[in-house]
Tab-separated table of C-alpha atoms in Angstrom:
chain	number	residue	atom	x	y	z
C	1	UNK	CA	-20.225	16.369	27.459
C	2	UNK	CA	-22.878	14.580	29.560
C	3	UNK	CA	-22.027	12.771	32.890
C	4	UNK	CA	-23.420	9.525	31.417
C	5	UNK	CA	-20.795	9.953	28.262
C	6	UNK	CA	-18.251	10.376	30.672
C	7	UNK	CA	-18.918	7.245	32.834
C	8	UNK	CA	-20.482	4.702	30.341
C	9	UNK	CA	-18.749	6.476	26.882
C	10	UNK	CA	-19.683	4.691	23.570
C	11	UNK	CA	-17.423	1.297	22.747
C	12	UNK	CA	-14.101	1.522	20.996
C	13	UNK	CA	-11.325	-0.814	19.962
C	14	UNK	CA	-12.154	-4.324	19.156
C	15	UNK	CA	-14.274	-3.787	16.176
C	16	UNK	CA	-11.612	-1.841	14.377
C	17	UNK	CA	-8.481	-4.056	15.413
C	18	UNK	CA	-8.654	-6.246	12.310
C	19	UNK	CA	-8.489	-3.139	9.845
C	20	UNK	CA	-5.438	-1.522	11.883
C	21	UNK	CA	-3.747	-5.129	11.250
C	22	UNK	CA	-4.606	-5.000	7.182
C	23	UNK	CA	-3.186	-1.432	6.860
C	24	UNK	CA	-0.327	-2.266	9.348
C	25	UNK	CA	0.748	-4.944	7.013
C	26	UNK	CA	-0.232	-3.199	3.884
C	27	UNK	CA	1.799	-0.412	5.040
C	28	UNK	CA	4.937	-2.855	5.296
C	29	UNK	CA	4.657	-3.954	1.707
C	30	UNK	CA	4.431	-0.304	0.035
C	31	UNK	CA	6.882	1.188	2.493
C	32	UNK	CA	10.096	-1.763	1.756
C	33	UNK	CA	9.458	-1.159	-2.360
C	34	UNK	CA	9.917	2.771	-1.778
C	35	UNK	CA	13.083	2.605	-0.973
C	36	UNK	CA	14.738	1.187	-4.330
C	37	UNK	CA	15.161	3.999	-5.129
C	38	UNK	CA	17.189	5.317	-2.131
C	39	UNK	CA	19.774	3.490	-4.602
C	40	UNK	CA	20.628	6.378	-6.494
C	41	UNK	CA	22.263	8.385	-3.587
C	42	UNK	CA	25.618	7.855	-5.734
C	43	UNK	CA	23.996	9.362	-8.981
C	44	UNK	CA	25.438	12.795	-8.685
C	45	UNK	CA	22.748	14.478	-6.365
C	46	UNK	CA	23.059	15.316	-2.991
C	47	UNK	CA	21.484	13.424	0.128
C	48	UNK	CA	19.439	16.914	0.702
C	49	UNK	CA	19.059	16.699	-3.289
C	50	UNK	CA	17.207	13.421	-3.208
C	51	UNK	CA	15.229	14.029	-0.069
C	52	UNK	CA	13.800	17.126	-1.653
C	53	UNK	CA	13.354	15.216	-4.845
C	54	UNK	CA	11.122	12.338	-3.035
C	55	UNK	CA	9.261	15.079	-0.607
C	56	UNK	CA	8.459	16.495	-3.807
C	57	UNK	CA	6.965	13.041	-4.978
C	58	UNK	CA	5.609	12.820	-1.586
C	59	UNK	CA	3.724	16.274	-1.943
C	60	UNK	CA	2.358	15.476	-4.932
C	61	UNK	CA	0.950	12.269	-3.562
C	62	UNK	CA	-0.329	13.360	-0.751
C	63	UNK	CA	-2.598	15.681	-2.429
C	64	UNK	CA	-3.533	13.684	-5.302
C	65	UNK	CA	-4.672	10.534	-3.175
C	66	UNK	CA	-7.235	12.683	-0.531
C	67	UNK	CA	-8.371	14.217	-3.536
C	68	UNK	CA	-9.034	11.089	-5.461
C	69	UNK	CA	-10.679	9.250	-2.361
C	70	UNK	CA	-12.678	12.205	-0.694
C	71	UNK	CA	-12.499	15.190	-2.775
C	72	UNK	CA	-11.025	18.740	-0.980
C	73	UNK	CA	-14.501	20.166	0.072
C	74	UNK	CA	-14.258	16.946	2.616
C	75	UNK	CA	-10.771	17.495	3.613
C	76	UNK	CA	-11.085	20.815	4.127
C	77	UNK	CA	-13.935	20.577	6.316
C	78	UNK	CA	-12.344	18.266	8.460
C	79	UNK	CA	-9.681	20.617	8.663
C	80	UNK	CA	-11.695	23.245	9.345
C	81	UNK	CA	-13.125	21.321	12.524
C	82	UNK	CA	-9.752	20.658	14.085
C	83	UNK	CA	-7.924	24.171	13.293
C	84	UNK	CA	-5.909	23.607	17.102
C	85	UNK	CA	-4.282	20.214	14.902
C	86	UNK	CA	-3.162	21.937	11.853
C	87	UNK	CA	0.370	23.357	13.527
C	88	UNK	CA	0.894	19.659	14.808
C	89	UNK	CA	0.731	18.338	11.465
C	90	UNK	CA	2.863	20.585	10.162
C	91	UNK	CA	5.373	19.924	13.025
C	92	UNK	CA	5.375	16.057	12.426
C	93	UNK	CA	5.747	17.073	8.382
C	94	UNK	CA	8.854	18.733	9.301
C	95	UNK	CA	10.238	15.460	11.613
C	96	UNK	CA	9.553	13.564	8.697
C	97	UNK	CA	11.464	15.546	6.402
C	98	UNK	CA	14.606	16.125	8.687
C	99	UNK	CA	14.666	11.993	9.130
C	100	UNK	CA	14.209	11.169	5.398
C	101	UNK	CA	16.981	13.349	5.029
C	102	UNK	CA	19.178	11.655	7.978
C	103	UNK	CA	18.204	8.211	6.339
C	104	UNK	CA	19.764	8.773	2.923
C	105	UNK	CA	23.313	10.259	4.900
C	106	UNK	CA	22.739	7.087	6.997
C	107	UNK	CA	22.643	5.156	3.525
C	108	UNK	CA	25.165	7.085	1.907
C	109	UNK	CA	27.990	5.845	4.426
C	110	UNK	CA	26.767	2.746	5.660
C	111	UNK	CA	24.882	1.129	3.598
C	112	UNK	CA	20.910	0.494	3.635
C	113	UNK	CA	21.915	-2.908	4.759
C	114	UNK	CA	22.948	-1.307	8.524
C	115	UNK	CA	20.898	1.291	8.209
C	116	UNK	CA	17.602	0.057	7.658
C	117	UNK	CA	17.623	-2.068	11.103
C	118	UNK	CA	18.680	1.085	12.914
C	119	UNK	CA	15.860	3.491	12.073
C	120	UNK	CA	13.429	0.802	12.338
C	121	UNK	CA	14.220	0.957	16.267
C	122	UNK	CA	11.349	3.462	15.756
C	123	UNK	CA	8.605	0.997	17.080
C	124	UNK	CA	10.128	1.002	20.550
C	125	UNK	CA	10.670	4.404	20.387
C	126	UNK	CA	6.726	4.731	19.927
C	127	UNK	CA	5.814	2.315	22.331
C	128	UNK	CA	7.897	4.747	25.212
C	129	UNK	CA	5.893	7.274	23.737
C	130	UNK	CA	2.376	5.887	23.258
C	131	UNK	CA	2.588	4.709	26.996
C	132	UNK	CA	3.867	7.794	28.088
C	133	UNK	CA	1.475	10.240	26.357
C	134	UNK	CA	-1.796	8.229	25.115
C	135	UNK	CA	-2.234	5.313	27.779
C	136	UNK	CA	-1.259	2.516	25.500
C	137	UNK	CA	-0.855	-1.011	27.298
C	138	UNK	CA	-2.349	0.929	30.315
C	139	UNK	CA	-4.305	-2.203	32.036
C	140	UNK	CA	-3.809	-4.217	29.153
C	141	UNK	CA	-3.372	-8.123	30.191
C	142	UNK	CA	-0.312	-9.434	30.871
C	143	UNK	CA	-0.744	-11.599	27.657
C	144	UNK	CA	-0.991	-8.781	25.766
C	145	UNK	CA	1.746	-6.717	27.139
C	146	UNK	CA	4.131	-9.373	26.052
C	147	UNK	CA	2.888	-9.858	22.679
C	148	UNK	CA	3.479	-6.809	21.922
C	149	UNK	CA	6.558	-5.757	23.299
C	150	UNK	CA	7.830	-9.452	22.630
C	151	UNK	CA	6.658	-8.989	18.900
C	152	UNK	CA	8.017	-5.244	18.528
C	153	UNK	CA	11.612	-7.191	19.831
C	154	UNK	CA	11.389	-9.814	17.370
C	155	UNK	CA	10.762	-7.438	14.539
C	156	UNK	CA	13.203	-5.044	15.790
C	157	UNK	CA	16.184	-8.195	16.000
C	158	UNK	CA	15.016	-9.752	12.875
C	159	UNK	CA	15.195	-6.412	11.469
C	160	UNK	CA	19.030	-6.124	12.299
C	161	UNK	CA	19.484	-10.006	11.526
C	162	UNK	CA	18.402	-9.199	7.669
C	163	UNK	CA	20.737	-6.123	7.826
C	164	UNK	CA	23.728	-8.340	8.275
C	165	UNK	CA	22.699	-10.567	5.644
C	166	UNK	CA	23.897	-8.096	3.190
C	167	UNK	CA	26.353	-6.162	5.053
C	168	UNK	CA	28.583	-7.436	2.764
C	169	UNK	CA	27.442	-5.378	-0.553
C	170	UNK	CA	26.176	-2.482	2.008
C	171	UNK	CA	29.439	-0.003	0.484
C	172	UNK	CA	30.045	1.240	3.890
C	173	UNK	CA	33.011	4.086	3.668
C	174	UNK	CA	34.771	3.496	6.888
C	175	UNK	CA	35.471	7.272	7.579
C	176	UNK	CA	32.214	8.517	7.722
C	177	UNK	CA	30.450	4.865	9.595
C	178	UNK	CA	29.661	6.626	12.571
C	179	UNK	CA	28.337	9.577	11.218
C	180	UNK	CA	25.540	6.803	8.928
C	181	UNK	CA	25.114	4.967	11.805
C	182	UNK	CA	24.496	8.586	14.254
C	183	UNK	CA	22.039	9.362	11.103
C	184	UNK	CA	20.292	6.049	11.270
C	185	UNK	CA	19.611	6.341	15.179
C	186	UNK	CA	18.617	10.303	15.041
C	187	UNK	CA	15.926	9.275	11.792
C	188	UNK	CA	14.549	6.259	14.430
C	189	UNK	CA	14.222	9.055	17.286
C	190	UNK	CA	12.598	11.538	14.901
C	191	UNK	CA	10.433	8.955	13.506
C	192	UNK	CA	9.307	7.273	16.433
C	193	UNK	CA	8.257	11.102	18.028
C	194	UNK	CA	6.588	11.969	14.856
C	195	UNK	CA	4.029	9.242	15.938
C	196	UNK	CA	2.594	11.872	18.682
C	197	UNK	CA	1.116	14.149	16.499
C	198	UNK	CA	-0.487	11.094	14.605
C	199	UNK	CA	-2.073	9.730	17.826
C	200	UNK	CA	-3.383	13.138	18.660
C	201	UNK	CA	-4.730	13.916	15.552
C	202	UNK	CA	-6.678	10.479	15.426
C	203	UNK	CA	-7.918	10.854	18.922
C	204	UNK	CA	-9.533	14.093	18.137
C	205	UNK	CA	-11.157	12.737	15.024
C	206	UNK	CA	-9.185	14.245	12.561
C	207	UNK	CA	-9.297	11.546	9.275
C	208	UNK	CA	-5.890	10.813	8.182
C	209	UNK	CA	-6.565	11.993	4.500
C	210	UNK	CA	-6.614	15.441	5.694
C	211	UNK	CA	-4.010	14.931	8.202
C	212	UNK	CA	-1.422	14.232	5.101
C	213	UNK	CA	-2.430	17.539	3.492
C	214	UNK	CA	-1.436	19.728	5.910
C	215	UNK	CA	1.372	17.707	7.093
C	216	UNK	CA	2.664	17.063	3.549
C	217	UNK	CA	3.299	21.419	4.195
C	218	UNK	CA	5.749	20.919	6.526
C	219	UNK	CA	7.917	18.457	4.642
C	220	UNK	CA	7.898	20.634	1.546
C	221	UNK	CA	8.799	23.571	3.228
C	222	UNK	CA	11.591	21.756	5.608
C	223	UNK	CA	13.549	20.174	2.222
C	224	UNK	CA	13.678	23.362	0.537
C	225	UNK	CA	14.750	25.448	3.402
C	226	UNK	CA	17.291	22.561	4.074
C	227	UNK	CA	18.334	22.508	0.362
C	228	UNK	CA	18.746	26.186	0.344
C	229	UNK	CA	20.776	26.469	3.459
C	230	UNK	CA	22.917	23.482	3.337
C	231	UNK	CA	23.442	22.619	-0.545
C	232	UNK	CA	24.463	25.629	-2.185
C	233	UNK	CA	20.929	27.735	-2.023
C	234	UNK	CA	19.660	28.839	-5.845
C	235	UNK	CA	22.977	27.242	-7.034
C	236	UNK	CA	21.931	23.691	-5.594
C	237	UNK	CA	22.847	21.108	-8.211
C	238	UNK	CA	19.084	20.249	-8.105
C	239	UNK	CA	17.530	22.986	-9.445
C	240	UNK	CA	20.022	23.340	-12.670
C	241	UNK	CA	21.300	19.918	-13.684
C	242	UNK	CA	19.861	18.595	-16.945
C	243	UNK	CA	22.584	15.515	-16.240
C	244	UNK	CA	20.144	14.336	-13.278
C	245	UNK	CA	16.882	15.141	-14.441
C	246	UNK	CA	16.482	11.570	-16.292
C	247	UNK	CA	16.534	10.403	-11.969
C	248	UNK	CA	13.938	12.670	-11.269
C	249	UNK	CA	10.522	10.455	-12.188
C	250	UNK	CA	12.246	7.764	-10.079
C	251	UNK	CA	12.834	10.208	-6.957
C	252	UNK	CA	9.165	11.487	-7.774
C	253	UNK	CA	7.827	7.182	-7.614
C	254	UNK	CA	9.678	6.476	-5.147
C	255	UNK	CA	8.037	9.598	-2.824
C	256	UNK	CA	4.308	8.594	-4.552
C	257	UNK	CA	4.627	4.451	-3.209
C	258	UNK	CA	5.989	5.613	-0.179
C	259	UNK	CA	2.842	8.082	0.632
C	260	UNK	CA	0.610	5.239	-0.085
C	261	UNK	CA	2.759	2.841	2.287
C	262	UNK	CA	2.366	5.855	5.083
C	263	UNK	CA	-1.205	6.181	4.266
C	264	UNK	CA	-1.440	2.723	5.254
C	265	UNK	CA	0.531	3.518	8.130
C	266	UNK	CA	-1.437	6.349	9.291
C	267	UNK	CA	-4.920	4.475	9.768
C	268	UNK	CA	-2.864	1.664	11.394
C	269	UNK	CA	-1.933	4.068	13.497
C	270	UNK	CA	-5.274	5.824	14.587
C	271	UNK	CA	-7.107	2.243	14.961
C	272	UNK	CA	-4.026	0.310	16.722
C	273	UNK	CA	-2.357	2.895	18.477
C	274	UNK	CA	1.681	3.594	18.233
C	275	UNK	CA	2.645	0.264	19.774
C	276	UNK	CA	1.226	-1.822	17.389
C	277	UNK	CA	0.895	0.465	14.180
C	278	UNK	CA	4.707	1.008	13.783
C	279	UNK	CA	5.728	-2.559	14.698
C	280	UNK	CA	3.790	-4.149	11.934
C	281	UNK	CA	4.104	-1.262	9.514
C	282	UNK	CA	8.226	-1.731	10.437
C	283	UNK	CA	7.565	-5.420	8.386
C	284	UNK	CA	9.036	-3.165	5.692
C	285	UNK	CA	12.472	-4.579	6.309
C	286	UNK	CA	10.902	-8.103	4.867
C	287	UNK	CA	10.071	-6.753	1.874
C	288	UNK	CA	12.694	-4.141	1.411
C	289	UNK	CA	15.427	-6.970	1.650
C	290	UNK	CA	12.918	-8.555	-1.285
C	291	UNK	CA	13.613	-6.387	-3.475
C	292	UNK	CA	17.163	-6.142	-3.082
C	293	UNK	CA	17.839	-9.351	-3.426
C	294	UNK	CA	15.264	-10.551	-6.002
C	295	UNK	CA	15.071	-7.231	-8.667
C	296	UNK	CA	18.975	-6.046	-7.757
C	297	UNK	CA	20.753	-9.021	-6.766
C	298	UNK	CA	22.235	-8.247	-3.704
C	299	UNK	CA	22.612	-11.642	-1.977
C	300	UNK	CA	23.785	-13.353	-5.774
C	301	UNK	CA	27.153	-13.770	-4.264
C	302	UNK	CA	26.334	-14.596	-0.531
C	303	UNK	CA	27.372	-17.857	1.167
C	304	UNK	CA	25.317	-19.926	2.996
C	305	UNK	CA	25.897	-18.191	6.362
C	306	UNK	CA	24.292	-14.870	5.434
C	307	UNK	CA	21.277	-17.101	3.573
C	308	UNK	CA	20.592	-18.734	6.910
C	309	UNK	CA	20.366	-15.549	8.371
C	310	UNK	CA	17.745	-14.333	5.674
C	311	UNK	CA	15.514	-17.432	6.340
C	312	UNK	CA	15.964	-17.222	10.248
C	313	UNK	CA	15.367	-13.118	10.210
C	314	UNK	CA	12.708	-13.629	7.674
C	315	UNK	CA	10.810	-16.154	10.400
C	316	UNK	CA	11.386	-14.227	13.042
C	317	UNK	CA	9.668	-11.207	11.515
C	318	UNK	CA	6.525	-13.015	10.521
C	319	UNK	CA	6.494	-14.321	14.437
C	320	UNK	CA	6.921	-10.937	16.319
C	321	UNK	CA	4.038	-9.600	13.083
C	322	UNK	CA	1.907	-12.244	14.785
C	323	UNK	CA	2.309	-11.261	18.049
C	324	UNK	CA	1.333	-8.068	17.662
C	325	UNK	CA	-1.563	-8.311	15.400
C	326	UNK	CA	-2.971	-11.129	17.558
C	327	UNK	CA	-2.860	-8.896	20.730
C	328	UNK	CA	-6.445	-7.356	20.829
C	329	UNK	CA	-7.009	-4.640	23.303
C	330	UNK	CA	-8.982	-6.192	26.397
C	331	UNK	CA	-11.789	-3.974	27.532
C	332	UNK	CA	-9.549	-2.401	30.512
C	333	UNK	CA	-7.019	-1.144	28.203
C	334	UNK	CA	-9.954	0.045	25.701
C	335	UNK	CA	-11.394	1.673	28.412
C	336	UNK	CA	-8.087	3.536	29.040
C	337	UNK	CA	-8.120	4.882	25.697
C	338	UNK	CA	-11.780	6.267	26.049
C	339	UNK	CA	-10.124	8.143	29.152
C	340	UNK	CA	-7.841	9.585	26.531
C	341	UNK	CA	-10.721	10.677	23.896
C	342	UNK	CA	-12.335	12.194	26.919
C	343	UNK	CA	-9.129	14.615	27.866
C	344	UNK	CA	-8.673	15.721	24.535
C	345	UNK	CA	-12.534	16.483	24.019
C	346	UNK	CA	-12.494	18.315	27.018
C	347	UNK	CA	-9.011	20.448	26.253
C	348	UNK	CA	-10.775	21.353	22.753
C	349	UNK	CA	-14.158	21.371	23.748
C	350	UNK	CA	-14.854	18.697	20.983
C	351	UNK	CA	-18.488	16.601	20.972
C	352	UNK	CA	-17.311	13.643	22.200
C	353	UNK	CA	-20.027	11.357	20.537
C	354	UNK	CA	-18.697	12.796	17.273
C	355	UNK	CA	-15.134	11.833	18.212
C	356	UNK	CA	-15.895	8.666	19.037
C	357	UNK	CA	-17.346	7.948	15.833
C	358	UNK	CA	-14.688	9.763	13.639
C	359	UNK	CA	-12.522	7.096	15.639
C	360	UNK	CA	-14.465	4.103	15.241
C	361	UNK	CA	-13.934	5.138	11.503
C	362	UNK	CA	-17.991	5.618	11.155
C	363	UNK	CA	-18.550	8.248	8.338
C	364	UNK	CA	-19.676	11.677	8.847
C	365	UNK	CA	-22.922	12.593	7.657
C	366	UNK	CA	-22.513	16.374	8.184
C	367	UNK	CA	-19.378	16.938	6.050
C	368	UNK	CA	-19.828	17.845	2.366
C	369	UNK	CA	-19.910	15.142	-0.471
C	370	UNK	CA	-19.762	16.468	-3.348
C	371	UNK	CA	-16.643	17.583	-5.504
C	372	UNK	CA	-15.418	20.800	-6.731
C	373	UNK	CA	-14.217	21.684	-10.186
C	374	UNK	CA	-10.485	22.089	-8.997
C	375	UNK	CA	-10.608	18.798	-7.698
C	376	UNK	CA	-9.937	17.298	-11.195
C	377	UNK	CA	-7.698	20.133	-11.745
C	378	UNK	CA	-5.699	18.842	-9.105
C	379	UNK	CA	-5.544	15.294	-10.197
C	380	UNK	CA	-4.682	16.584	-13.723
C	381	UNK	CA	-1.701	18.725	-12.705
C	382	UNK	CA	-0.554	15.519	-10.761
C	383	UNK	CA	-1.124	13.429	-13.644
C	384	UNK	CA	0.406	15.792	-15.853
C	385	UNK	CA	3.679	15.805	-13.620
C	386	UNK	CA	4.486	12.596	-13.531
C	387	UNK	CA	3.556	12.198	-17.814
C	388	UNK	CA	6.129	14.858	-18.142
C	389	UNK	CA	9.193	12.836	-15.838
C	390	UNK	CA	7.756	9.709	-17.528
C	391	UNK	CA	9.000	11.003	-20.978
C	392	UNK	CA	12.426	12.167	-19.514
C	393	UNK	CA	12.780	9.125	-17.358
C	394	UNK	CA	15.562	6.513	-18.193
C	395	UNK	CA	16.132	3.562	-16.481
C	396	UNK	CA	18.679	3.711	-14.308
C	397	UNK	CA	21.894	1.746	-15.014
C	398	UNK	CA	21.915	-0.897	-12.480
C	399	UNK	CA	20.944	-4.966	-12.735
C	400	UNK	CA	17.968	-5.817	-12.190
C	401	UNK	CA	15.078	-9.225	-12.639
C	402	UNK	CA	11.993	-7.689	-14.463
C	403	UNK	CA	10.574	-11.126	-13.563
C	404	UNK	CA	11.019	-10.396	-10.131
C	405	UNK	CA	9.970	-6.477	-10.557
C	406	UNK	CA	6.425	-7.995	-12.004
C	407	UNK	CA	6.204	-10.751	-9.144
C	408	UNK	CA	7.036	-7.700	-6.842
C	409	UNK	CA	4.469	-5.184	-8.234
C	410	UNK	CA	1.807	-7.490	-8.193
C	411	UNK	CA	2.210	-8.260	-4.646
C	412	UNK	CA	2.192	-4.608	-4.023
C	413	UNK	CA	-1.023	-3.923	-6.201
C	414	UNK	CA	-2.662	-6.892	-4.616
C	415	UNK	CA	-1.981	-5.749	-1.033
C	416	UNK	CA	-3.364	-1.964	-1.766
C	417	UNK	CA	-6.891	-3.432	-3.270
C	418	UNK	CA	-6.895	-5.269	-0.311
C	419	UNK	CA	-5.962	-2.746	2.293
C	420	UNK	CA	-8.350	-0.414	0.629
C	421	UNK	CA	-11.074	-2.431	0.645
C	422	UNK	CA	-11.292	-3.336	3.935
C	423	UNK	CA	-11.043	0.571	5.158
C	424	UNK	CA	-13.579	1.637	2.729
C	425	UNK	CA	-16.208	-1.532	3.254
C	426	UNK	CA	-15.886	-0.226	6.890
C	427	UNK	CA	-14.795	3.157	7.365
C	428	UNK	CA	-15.592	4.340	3.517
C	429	UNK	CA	-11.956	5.508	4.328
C	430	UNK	CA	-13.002	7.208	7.459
C-alpha cells in the first residue's frame, strides 16, 4: 500500500448511506413475517426440532439466493480471495444457530410477546461492540452520536412497549419464566457478537452473498450436532415423525423469508456499520406485532390500555428509525473507518484500492461472470425441495385474516423489489 493511499485513501461512507437505510428497513419487514411461524413451538416438535427445521430452510436459502443473483463461480472467487474470513463465517453461523435455538426456548416459556423485546437488546449490544472493535461513532458529531444512540433507545423501549401490548395472550408458563427470559437475553448477547464477524468480513471486501454460504455451514452443522446431542440423537422425533412432517414446508418458509430479511441485514450492515444496521433492521418488532395481530388475532380481545400502547410503541419506533437513518457519517468519523480498512489490509496484506471499492459496493471487474451448469442444478434441487413440502404441507390449525396475509405479503414483496433495486442499480449487489 502506497504512502499517498495511506494518508489521502479513496472516499467512503456518504454515497452508500442511503442504500444501508433501504436494506436496514427492508431487512425489518422480512425479518418480523419470519417469525409466524415460531408459532408452532407447541406442535409436537422440539425447540432444537424447529431450529434445525428453519436452519434447514435457512441453508437452503442461503444457497439458492447467491446462486440466483451471482452464480457460484462469483462466490467462490470471492471466497477464494478472503480464505483468512472463511473460519469467521463459520463461527458467526454457529452464534446464529445457538441463538435461534435460545429464541424458540425463550418463546416456548414466555411468550414471543416478552421475548421479542429482549433479544432485540441486540442493537446496543452491537453498538458496544462496533465502537469497541471497528471505530464506529469514533469522531462522529455530537448530533450524530445522539441520533443514534437516542434512536437505538427508542427502538429498543418501543420494542418492549409492543411486547406488553400482548403480554396478555403471550402463554407464559410461570415455572420455566426465567429460564425464557435467561434465553431471550443470552440470543441478544449472541446476536449482537455475531455482528463482528459481519463487520470484518465487509471491511475486507468480502460481498455478503458469499459471506452467507460459508456461514450458512456453521448453522447447519451447529443444529444437527445440537439435535443429536440434546434431543434424543438418531431417535430425535424429527427425523422419524410422519405426524409433523405436514409443519415442515412452514419451518422450511419460515427459514427461506428470514434469509432474505438477513440478507437485507447483512448489506445494511457492511454500508452502515453495527450501530446503525441492527437498530433499523431491529424495526422487525413493528411488523412482527403486524402480523400477530392482523393475520392471528392476537390483540382481538385487548382493551384500550394495551391499544394505546401499540399506537405509542408503534410511534416511537418509526422516531428512533428516523434518527438513525438520518445520522450520516460526517467526514471525521468516515475517516475513522478508512483507518479501519487500512489495519485490516495491512494484517492480510489485502490491495487496499480493491477493498475500498468492494466496500463502496463498486463491482469487480476481475471476478468471473459467467455461470456454471450446476448452478441451475442447484436452484432445481432447491426448487424441487420446497415442491415436495408444498404437496405435504397443510395449513396449520390456527385463526387467521387471509385479507390481512395478502395486505401483509404484498408489503413484503413490495419492500424486496425495492430493496433490491436500489443495491443492484448501485452495487449490482456488490
Amino acid at each position: 500500500m502506497s504512502a499517498a493511499a495511506r494518508t489521502n485513501p479513496p472516499q467512503v461512507g456518504k454515497s452508500v448511506h442511503g442504500i444501508g437505510v433501504a436494506c436496514g428497513l427492508a431487512a425489518g419487514v422480512w425479518l418480523g413475517a419470519a417469525e409466524a411461524p415460531t408459532k408452532l413451538v407447541n406442535s409436537g416438535l422440539s425447540p432444537y426440532a424447529i431450529s434445525l427445521c428453519m436452519v434447514a430452510g435457512v441453508f437452503t436459502a442461503r444457497w439458492t439466493v447467491p446462486t440466483l443473483l451471482k452464480g457460484t463461480r462469483q462466490v467462490f472467487a470471492d471466497l477464494a480471495e478472503h480464505r483468512h474470513l472463511i473460519p469467521i463465517a463459520i463461527l458467526a453461523g454457529m452464534l446464529w444457530a445457538v441463538a435461534n435455538t435460545l429464541t424458540v426456548f425463550a418463546i416456548r416459556d414466555v411468550g414471543l410477546a416478552i421475548a421479542f423485546p429482549l433479544w432485540n437488546t441486540n442493537s446496543l449490544v452491537g453498538i458496544l461492540w462496533g465502537r469497541l472493535l471497528f471505530g464506529e461513532l469514533k469522531g462522529a458529531s455530537r448530533r450524530n452520536i445522539f441520533k443514534v444512540v437516542l434512536g437505538t433507545l427508542a427502538i429498543v423501549v418501543a420494542a418492549v412497549m409492543l411486547g406488553f401490548s400482548t403480554i396478555h395472550s403471550s402463554g407464559a408458563h410461570a415455572d420455566r419464566a426465567l429460564g425464557g427470559v435467561l434465553a431471550a437475553i443470552g440470543a441478544s448477547l449472541l446476536w449482537g457478537t455475531m455482528y463482528i464477524p459481519y463487520r470484518k468480513a465487509y471491511i475486507s471486501g468480502l460481498n455478503p452473498l458469499s459471506f452467507i454460504t460459508v456461514f450458512t455451514i456453521g448453522e447447519l452443522g451447529t443444529m444437527v450436532a445440537l439435535v443429536l446431542a440434546l434431543d434424543g440423537g438418531t431417535k430425535s422425533t424429527v427425523f422419524h415423525s410422519g405426524e409433523t412432517r405436514h409443519l415442515l414446508f412452514w419451518l422450511f418458509l419460515g427459514g427461506f423469508v428470514w434469509v432474505i430479511g438477513d440478507l437485507f441485514q447483512q448489506f445494511a450492515t457492511k454500508y452502515l456499520g453495527i450501530g446503525r444496521g441492527i437498530p433499523l433492521s431491529n424495526t422487525n418488532q413493528m411488523w412482527g406485532l403486524a402480523w400477530g395481530a392482523l393475520v392471528f388475532g392476537e390483540l382481538a380481545r385487548t382493551d384500550a390500555a394495551h391499544r394505546l400502547l401499540v399506537v405509542v410503541g408503534s410511534l416511537v419506533m418509526i422516531c428512533g428509525a428516523l434518527a438513525v437513518s438520518t445520522a450520516v457519517a460526517t467526514e471525521k468519523e468516515r475517516a475513522s473507518m478508512r483507518e479501519a480498512l487500512v489495519r485490516e489490509c495491512a494484517r492480510y496484506d489485502l490491495d487496499y484500492d480493491r477493498v475500498v471499492r468492494a466496500y463502496a459496493g463498486e463491482v469487480s471487474t476481475t471476478a468471473a461472470t459467467s455461470r456454471a451448469w450446476w448452478d441451475y442444478v442447484i436452484l432445481g434441487c432447491a426448487f424441487s425441495v420446497f415442491a415436495w413440502l408444498g404437496i405435504k404441507a397443510q395449513v396449520p390449525a390456527l385463526p387467521m385474516n387471509l385479507g390481512w396475509v395478502g395486505v401483509l405479503v404484498a408489503i413484503l414483496l413490495a419492500s424486496a423489489v425495492a430493496g433490491a433495486w436500489v443495491l443492484w442499480r448501485r452495487t449490482k449487489f456488490s
